[in-house]
GROMACS .gro file of C-alpha atoms in nm:
model
  319
    1UNK     CA    1  -0.840   0.517   2.623
    2UNK     CA    2  -0.517   0.639   2.460
    3UNK     CA    3  -0.575   0.747   2.063
    4UNK     CA    4  -0.415   0.974   1.834
    5UNK     CA    5  -0.710   1.224   1.728
    6UNK     CA    6  -0.658   1.492   1.470
    7UNK     CA    7  -0.879   1.838   1.527
    8UNK     CA    8  -0.760   2.023   1.224
    9UNK     CA    9  -0.637   1.944   0.927
   10UNK     CA   10  -0.267   1.936   0.865
   11UNK     CA   11   0.094   1.755   0.835
   12UNK     CA   12   0.213   1.524   1.127
   13UNK     CA   13   0.201   1.809   1.374
   14UNK     CA   14  -0.180   1.798   1.387
   15UNK     CA   15  -0.163   1.447   1.525
   16UNK     CA   16  -0.203   1.458   1.912
   17UNK     CA   17  -0.222   1.173   2.196
   18UNK     CA   18  -0.532   1.230   2.397
   19UNK     CA   19  -0.756   1.009   2.619
   20UNK     CA   20  -1.083   0.907   2.480
   21UNK     CA   21  -1.386   0.713   2.533
   22UNK     CA   22  -1.401   0.332   2.439
   23UNK     CA   23  -1.566   0.326   2.127
   24UNK     CA   24  -1.906   0.087   2.129
   25UNK     CA   25  -1.953  -0.171   1.860
   26UNK     CA   26  -2.301  -0.154   1.677
   27UNK     CA   27  -2.469  -0.457   1.521
   28UNK     CA   28  -2.254  -0.634   1.298
   29UNK     CA   29  -1.930  -0.489   1.434
   30UNK     CA   30  -1.617  -0.622   1.643
   31UNK     CA   31  -1.445  -0.444   1.921
   32UNK     CA   32  -1.092  -0.537   1.926
   33UNK     CA   33  -0.840  -0.485   2.192
   34UNK     CA   34  -0.570  -0.350   1.977
   35UNK     CA   35  -0.198  -0.540   1.955
   36UNK     CA   36  -0.008  -0.336   1.634
   37UNK     CA   37  -0.167  -0.074   1.405
   38UNK     CA   38  -0.058  -0.046   1.070
   39UNK     CA   39  -0.006   0.334   0.919
   40UNK     CA   40  -0.018   0.369   0.546
   41UNK     CA   41   0.049   0.663   0.310
   42UNK     CA   42  -0.338   0.718   0.309
   43UNK     CA   43  -0.327   0.816   0.654
   44UNK     CA   44  -0.086   1.110   0.586
   45UNK     CA   45  -0.365   1.201   0.309
   46UNK     CA   46  -0.668   1.166   0.558
   47UNK     CA   47  -0.493   1.360   0.830
   48UNK     CA   48  -0.455   1.648   0.555
   49UNK     CA   49  -0.766   1.605   0.362
   50UNK     CA   50  -0.655   1.485   0.079
   51UNK     CA   51  -0.786   1.154   0.039
   52UNK     CA   52  -1.014   1.024  -0.193
   53UNK     CA   53  -1.269   0.958   0.097
   54UNK     CA   54  -1.321   1.313   0.251
   55UNK     CA   55  -1.234   1.331   0.638
   56UNK     CA   56  -1.449   1.459   0.910
   57UNK     CA   57  -1.311   1.663   1.217
   58UNK     CA   58  -1.255   1.534   1.498
   59UNK     CA   59  -1.121   1.196   1.381
   60UNK     CA   60  -0.870   0.927   1.481
   61UNK     CA   61  -0.670   0.807   1.170
   62UNK     CA   62  -0.575   0.493   1.106
   63UNK     CA   63  -0.764   0.200   0.883
   64UNK     CA   64  -0.604  -0.117   0.985
   65UNK     CA   65  -0.551  -0.304   1.293
   66UNK     CA   66  -0.466  -0.659   1.450
   67UNK     CA   67  -0.588  -0.804   1.781
   68UNK     CA   68  -0.798  -0.987   1.969
   69UNK     CA   69  -1.217  -0.957   1.978
   70UNK     CA   70  -1.380  -1.019   2.305
   71UNK     CA   71  -1.424  -1.408   2.258
   72UNK     CA   72  -1.027  -1.445   2.195
   73UNK     CA   73  -1.015  -1.479   1.810
   74UNK     CA   74  -0.687  -1.273   1.682
   75UNK     CA   75  -0.836  -1.096   1.378
   76UNK     CA   76  -0.671  -0.841   1.153
   77UNK     CA   77  -0.924  -0.551   1.029
   78UNK     CA   78  -0.978  -0.281   0.798
   79UNK     CA   79  -1.186   0.016   0.965
   80UNK     CA   80  -1.451   0.229   0.787
   81UNK     CA   81  -1.349   0.625   0.842
   82UNK     CA   82  -1.059   0.553   1.047
   83UNK     CA   83  -1.029   0.475   1.443
   84UNK     CA   84  -0.731   0.286   1.433
   85UNK     CA   85  -0.450   0.495   1.604
   86UNK     CA   86  -0.607   0.371   1.940
   87UNK     CA   87  -0.582   0.105   2.225
   88UNK     CA   88  -0.909   0.005   2.125
   89UNK     CA   89  -1.094  -0.002   1.771
   90UNK     CA   90  -1.453  -0.108   1.592
   91UNK     CA   91  -1.445  -0.288   1.292
   92UNK     CA   92  -1.710  -0.442   1.081
   93UNK     CA   93  -1.701  -0.817   1.078
   94UNK     CA   94  -1.711  -0.829   0.709
   95UNK     CA   95  -1.396  -0.646   0.688
   96UNK     CA   96  -1.225  -0.840   0.966
   97UNK     CA   97  -1.030  -1.160   0.908
   98UNK     CA   98  -0.883  -1.444   1.103
   99UNK     CA   99  -0.491  -1.454   1.112
  100UNK     CA  100  -0.370  -1.802   1.083
  101UNK     CA  101  -0.124  -1.933   1.347
  102UNK     CA  102   0.237  -1.879   1.222
  103UNK     CA  103   0.145  -1.536   1.099
  104UNK     CA  104   0.277  -1.255   1.318
  105UNK     CA  105   0.134  -0.865   1.367
  106UNK     CA  106   0.398  -0.764   1.087
  107UNK     CA  107   0.288  -1.028   0.820
  108UNK     CA  108  -0.085  -0.974   0.875
  109UNK     CA  109  -0.097  -0.584   0.873
  110UNK     CA  110   0.142  -0.585   0.586
  111UNK     CA  111  -0.080  -0.772   0.393
  112UNK     CA  112  -0.416  -0.664   0.467
  113UNK     CA  113  -0.375  -0.354   0.260
  114UNK     CA  114  -0.038  -0.330   0.109
  115UNK     CA  115  -0.052  -0.760  -0.010
  116UNK     CA  116  -0.384  -0.744  -0.131
  117UNK     CA  117  -0.317  -0.389  -0.324
  118UNK     CA  118  -0.004  -0.573  -0.467
  119UNK     CA  119  -0.184  -0.880  -0.569
  120UNK     CA  120  -0.488  -0.700  -0.689
  121UNK     CA  121  -0.310  -0.449  -0.926
  122UNK     CA  122  -0.070  -0.743  -1.091
  123UNK     CA  123  -0.385  -0.955  -1.122
  124UNK     CA  124  -0.685  -0.742  -1.200
  125UNK     CA  125  -0.556  -0.425  -1.350
  126UNK     CA  126  -0.231  -0.509  -1.501
  127UNK     CA  127  -0.329  -0.908  -1.562
  128UNK     CA  128   0.020  -1.046  -1.547
  129UNK     CA  129   0.121  -1.309  -1.791
  130UNK     CA  130   0.424  -1.519  -1.758
  131UNK     CA  131   0.694  -1.398  -1.958
  132UNK     CA  132   0.601  -1.043  -1.913
  133UNK     CA  133   0.836  -0.727  -1.784
  134UNK     CA  134   0.736  -0.585  -1.473
  135UNK     CA  135   0.872  -0.214  -1.385
  136UNK     CA  136   0.789  -0.185  -0.972
  137UNK     CA  137   0.812   0.209  -0.865
  138UNK     CA  138   0.912   0.255  -0.554
  139UNK     CA  139   0.999  -0.116  -0.495
  140UNK     CA  140   1.137  -0.098  -0.124
  141UNK     CA  141   0.780   0.029   0.009
  142UNK     CA  142   0.503  -0.134   0.187
  143UNK     CA  143   0.330  -0.229  -0.178
  144UNK     CA  144   0.644  -0.256  -0.384
  145UNK     CA  145   0.814  -0.497  -0.168
  146UNK     CA  146   0.574  -0.736  -0.198
  147UNK     CA  147   0.485  -0.685  -0.545
  148UNK     CA  148   0.833  -0.713  -0.653
  149UNK     CA  149   0.799  -1.091  -0.485
  150UNK     CA  150   0.482  -1.160  -0.649
  151UNK     CA  151   0.608  -1.032  -0.985
  152UNK     CA  152   0.892  -1.341  -0.984
  153UNK     CA  153   0.665  -1.591  -0.807
  154UNK     CA  154   0.395  -1.525  -1.093
  155UNK     CA  155   0.624  -1.575  -1.358
  156UNK     CA  156   0.761  -1.225  -1.441
  157UNK     CA  157   1.049  -1.290  -1.685
  158UNK     CA  158   1.205  -0.954  -1.586
  159UNK     CA  159   1.136  -0.745  -1.259
  160UNK     CA  160   1.272  -0.357  -1.258
  161UNK     CA  161   1.265  -0.194  -0.924
  162UNK     CA  162   1.310   0.162  -0.900
  163UNK     CA  163   1.411   0.326  -0.528
  164UNK     CA  164   1.566   0.610  -0.420
  165UNK     CA  165   1.880   0.492  -0.227
  166UNK     CA  166   2.165   0.216  -0.246
  167UNK     CA  167   1.991   0.067   0.041
  168UNK     CA  168   1.665   0.052  -0.074
  169UNK     CA  169   1.754  -0.059  -0.435
  170UNK     CA  170   1.966  -0.351  -0.246
  171UNK     CA  171   1.663  -0.463  -0.080
  172UNK     CA  172   1.472  -0.489  -0.420
  173UNK     CA  173   1.725  -0.714  -0.521
  174UNK     CA  174   1.733  -0.938  -0.197
  175UNK     CA  175   1.344  -0.959  -0.250
  176UNK     CA  176   1.373  -1.085  -0.645
  177UNK     CA  177   1.447  -0.789  -0.861
  178UNK     CA  178   1.631  -0.841  -1.151
  179UNK     CA  179   1.763  -0.500  -1.170
  180UNK     CA  180   1.752  -0.163  -0.980
  181UNK     CA  181   1.745   0.182  -1.062
  182UNK     CA  182   1.749   0.532  -0.910
  183UNK     CA  183   1.397   0.640  -0.904
  184UNK     CA  184   1.534   0.998  -0.912
  185UNK     CA  185   1.686   0.931  -1.310
  186UNK     CA  186   1.665   1.276  -1.514
  187UNK     CA  187   1.472   1.036  -1.774
  188UNK     CA  188   1.278   0.748  -1.670
  189UNK     CA  189   1.168   0.668  -1.975
  190UNK     CA  190   1.542   0.573  -2.092
  191UNK     CA  191   1.641   0.422  -1.776
  192UNK     CA  192   1.338   0.194  -1.802
  193UNK     CA  193   1.413   0.094  -2.150
  194UNK     CA  194   1.786   0.041  -2.077
  195UNK     CA  195   1.719  -0.142  -1.757
  196UNK     CA  196   1.479  -0.411  -1.995
  197UNK     CA  197   1.759  -0.428  -2.222
  198UNK     CA  198   1.662  -0.169  -2.494
  199UNK     CA  199   1.303  -0.307  -2.512
  200UNK     CA  200   0.973  -0.144  -2.416
  201UNK     CA  201   0.816  -0.276  -2.096
  202UNK     CA  202   0.473  -0.463  -2.051
  203UNK     CA  203   0.349  -0.344  -1.671
  204UNK     CA  204   0.441  -0.054  -1.470
  205UNK     CA  205   0.292  -0.050  -1.078
  206UNK     CA  206   0.311   0.343  -1.002
  207UNK     CA  207   0.222   0.492  -0.717
  208UNK     CA  208   0.423   0.832  -0.734
  209UNK     CA  209   0.251   1.059  -0.998
  210UNK     CA  210   0.380   1.347  -1.188
  211UNK     CA  211   0.681   1.320  -1.412
  212UNK     CA  212   0.735   0.956  -1.329
  213UNK     CA  213   0.436   0.884  -1.423
  214UNK     CA  214   0.438   1.063  -1.767
  215UNK     CA  215   0.781   0.883  -1.877
  216UNK     CA  216   0.668   0.568  -1.757
  217UNK     CA  217   0.362   0.559  -1.960
  218UNK     CA  218   0.624   0.672  -2.253
  219UNK     CA  219   0.834   0.354  -2.193
  220UNK     CA  220   0.520   0.103  -2.252
  221UNK     CA  221   0.578  -0.154  -2.522
  222UNK     CA  222   0.243  -0.203  -2.726
  223UNK     CA  223  -0.029  -0.362  -2.529
  224UNK     CA  224   0.120  -0.250  -2.239
  225UNK     CA  225  -0.047  -0.177  -1.889
  226UNK     CA  226   0.025   0.108  -1.650
  227UNK     CA  227  -0.189   0.058  -1.302
  228UNK     CA  228  -0.159   0.393  -1.050
  229UNK     CA  229  -0.259   0.340  -0.713
  230UNK     CA  230  -0.141   0.650  -0.545
  231UNK     CA  231   0.034   0.998  -0.579
  232UNK     CA  232   0.338   0.994  -0.321
  233UNK     CA  233   0.498   1.293  -0.508
  234UNK     CA  234   0.151   1.470  -0.472
  235UNK     CA  235   0.232   1.602  -0.802
  236UNK     CA  236  -0.034   1.564  -1.092
  237UNK     CA  237   0.042   1.335  -1.434
  238UNK     CA  238  -0.042   1.532  -1.734
  239UNK     CA  239  -0.405   1.487  -1.887
  240UNK     CA  240  -0.434   1.166  -2.081
  241UNK     CA  241  -0.534   1.208  -2.406
  242UNK     CA  242  -0.744   0.909  -2.574
  243UNK     CA  243  -0.582   0.927  -2.905
  244UNK     CA  244  -0.246   0.883  -2.744
  245UNK     CA  245  -0.338   0.581  -2.610
  246UNK     CA  246  -0.356   0.455  -2.991
  247UNK     CA  247   0.004   0.481  -3.051
  248UNK     CA  248   0.089   0.170  -2.849
  249UNK     CA  249  -0.256  -0.013  -2.735
  250UNK     CA  250  -0.197   0.140  -2.401
  251UNK     CA  251  -0.392   0.079  -2.141
  252UNK     CA  252  -0.393   0.290  -1.803
  253UNK     CA  253  -0.605   0.219  -1.507
  254UNK     CA  254  -0.626   0.331  -1.131
  255UNK     CA  255  -0.722   0.108  -0.850
  256UNK     CA  256  -0.867   0.210  -0.514
  257UNK     CA  257  -0.863  -0.073  -0.235
  258UNK     CA  258  -1.231  -0.009  -0.132
  259UNK     CA  259  -1.344  -0.127  -0.462
  260UNK     CA  260  -1.205  -0.469  -0.431
  261UNK     CA  261  -1.513  -0.545  -0.163
  262UNK     CA  262  -1.735  -0.467  -0.409
  263UNK     CA  263  -1.633  -0.744  -0.661
  264UNK     CA  264  -1.853  -1.062  -0.662
  265UNK     CA  265  -1.708  -1.416  -0.471
  266UNK     CA  266  -1.534  -1.261  -0.210
  267UNK     CA  267  -1.224  -1.182  -0.408
  268UNK     CA  268  -1.038  -0.980  -0.132
  269UNK     CA  269  -1.094  -1.254   0.149
  270UNK     CA  270  -0.959  -1.508  -0.095
  271UNK     CA  271  -0.669  -1.282  -0.206
  272UNK     CA  272  -0.556  -1.269   0.162
  273UNK     CA  273  -0.594  -1.603   0.222
  274UNK     CA  274  -0.366  -1.636  -0.101
  275UNK     CA  275  -0.095  -1.448   0.021
  276UNK     CA  276  -0.105  -1.608   0.387
  277UNK     CA  277  -0.079  -1.959   0.226
  278UNK     CA  278   0.236  -1.841   0.019
  279UNK     CA  279   0.379  -1.629   0.345
  280UNK     CA  280   0.330  -1.976   0.523
  281UNK     CA  281   0.490  -2.146   0.231
  282UNK     CA  282   0.794  -1.913   0.214
  283UNK     CA  283   0.713  -1.767  -0.100
  284UNK     CA  284   0.662  -1.402  -0.018
  285UNK     CA  285   0.743  -1.207   0.317
  286UNK     CA  286   0.680  -0.887   0.452
  287UNK     CA  287   0.957  -0.627   0.511
  288UNK     CA  288   0.969  -0.465   0.830
  289UNK     CA  289   0.996  -0.057   0.798
  290UNK     CA  290   1.014   0.023   1.173
  291UNK     CA  291   0.767   0.030   1.484
  292UNK     CA  292   0.691   0.344   1.661
  293UNK     CA  293   0.497   0.411   1.988
  294UNK     CA  294   0.165   0.529   1.962
  295UNK     CA  295   0.271   0.845   2.170
  296UNK     CA  296   0.516   0.893   1.848
  297UNK     CA  297   0.271   0.871   1.550
  298UNK     CA  298   0.387   1.204   1.443
  299UNK     CA  299   0.750   1.058   1.372
  300UNK     CA  300   0.574   0.776   1.180
  301UNK     CA  301   0.414   1.060   0.945
  302UNK     CA  302   0.725   1.238   0.946
  303UNK     CA  303   0.918   0.916   0.795
  304UNK     CA  304   0.667   0.796   0.543
  305UNK     CA  305   0.631   1.170   0.424
  306UNK     CA  306   1.014   1.200   0.353
  307UNK     CA  307   0.992   0.883   0.161
  308UNK     CA  308   1.269   0.751   0.313
  309UNK     CA  309   1.121   0.428   0.463
  310UNK     CA  310   1.109   0.100   0.367
  311UNK     CA  311   0.847  -0.199   0.396
  312UNK     CA  312   0.568  -0.155   0.654
  313UNK     CA  313   0.560   0.073   0.947
  314UNK     CA  314   0.360  -0.014   1.277
  315UNK     CA  315   0.254   0.174   1.577
  316UNK     CA  316   0.257  -0.012   1.937
  317UNK     CA  317  -0.063   0.099   2.107
  318UNK     CA  318   0.084   0.015   2.462
  319UNK     CA  319   0.367   0.269   2.415
   0.00000   0.00000   0.00000
């Protein structure tokens, strides 16, 4: 089968199209004939070995696929340790989910990681209550574009989006944000308060890191919550001192999606089902960020690392 393999860690240049033997499913696993592959920012970290879970060489990157099983079922799957950038992939049955009729490949792949991340951030980390203000950084991205829609659907009084271009800010407004500001603002604390009518904000969803995180924390209202789920800038925020959290009764939390599978009651599966139902009802939609040939995976990673993309990026294993 055709697959993209990494034999040394690095940037997009280490992604190479090769021929590999088909993977063999073990007990409790499915062999999937892949229709589309989801591309995540985490894949860029996997290729350079800077992800939370260490990578081992050689590796086929990619953590999500949608396709058909041997018995004809259409599933969207999360993969344990990679293997997604290929014509065929092996996934555990417990991390494979049936795709309802009416849900296309883009939506299935947008929701399996980005959608569930947005939902869990708002509900489990930020504990959104109706009438609260919500800041969504990188609001035109995969998680951000869904988080904007969910925050509005679940009663946020004001959704403040940040994005780096006029086009991205326009998209955020189209998706339901009340105001969209430049993510490159010189002082994000002041920019967020101004966007919220001079008041501090209740919730911030942040995947940027560095100064943006520091200044977003400073913009939080009493009992405000910042949920941190990525570091696209590749810059660490300043260390948080416990005593400083007392100043405004601030909560700062982190979220890594694999931990959702450790929650009782099939929280992940129920979250995904809810998103599919909302999509079928027209309450939330996936945003297409571009489709690349499998042979052009390097270009997909270059686009992600440039932070110039919007929505969900896909790979087509047939090309």
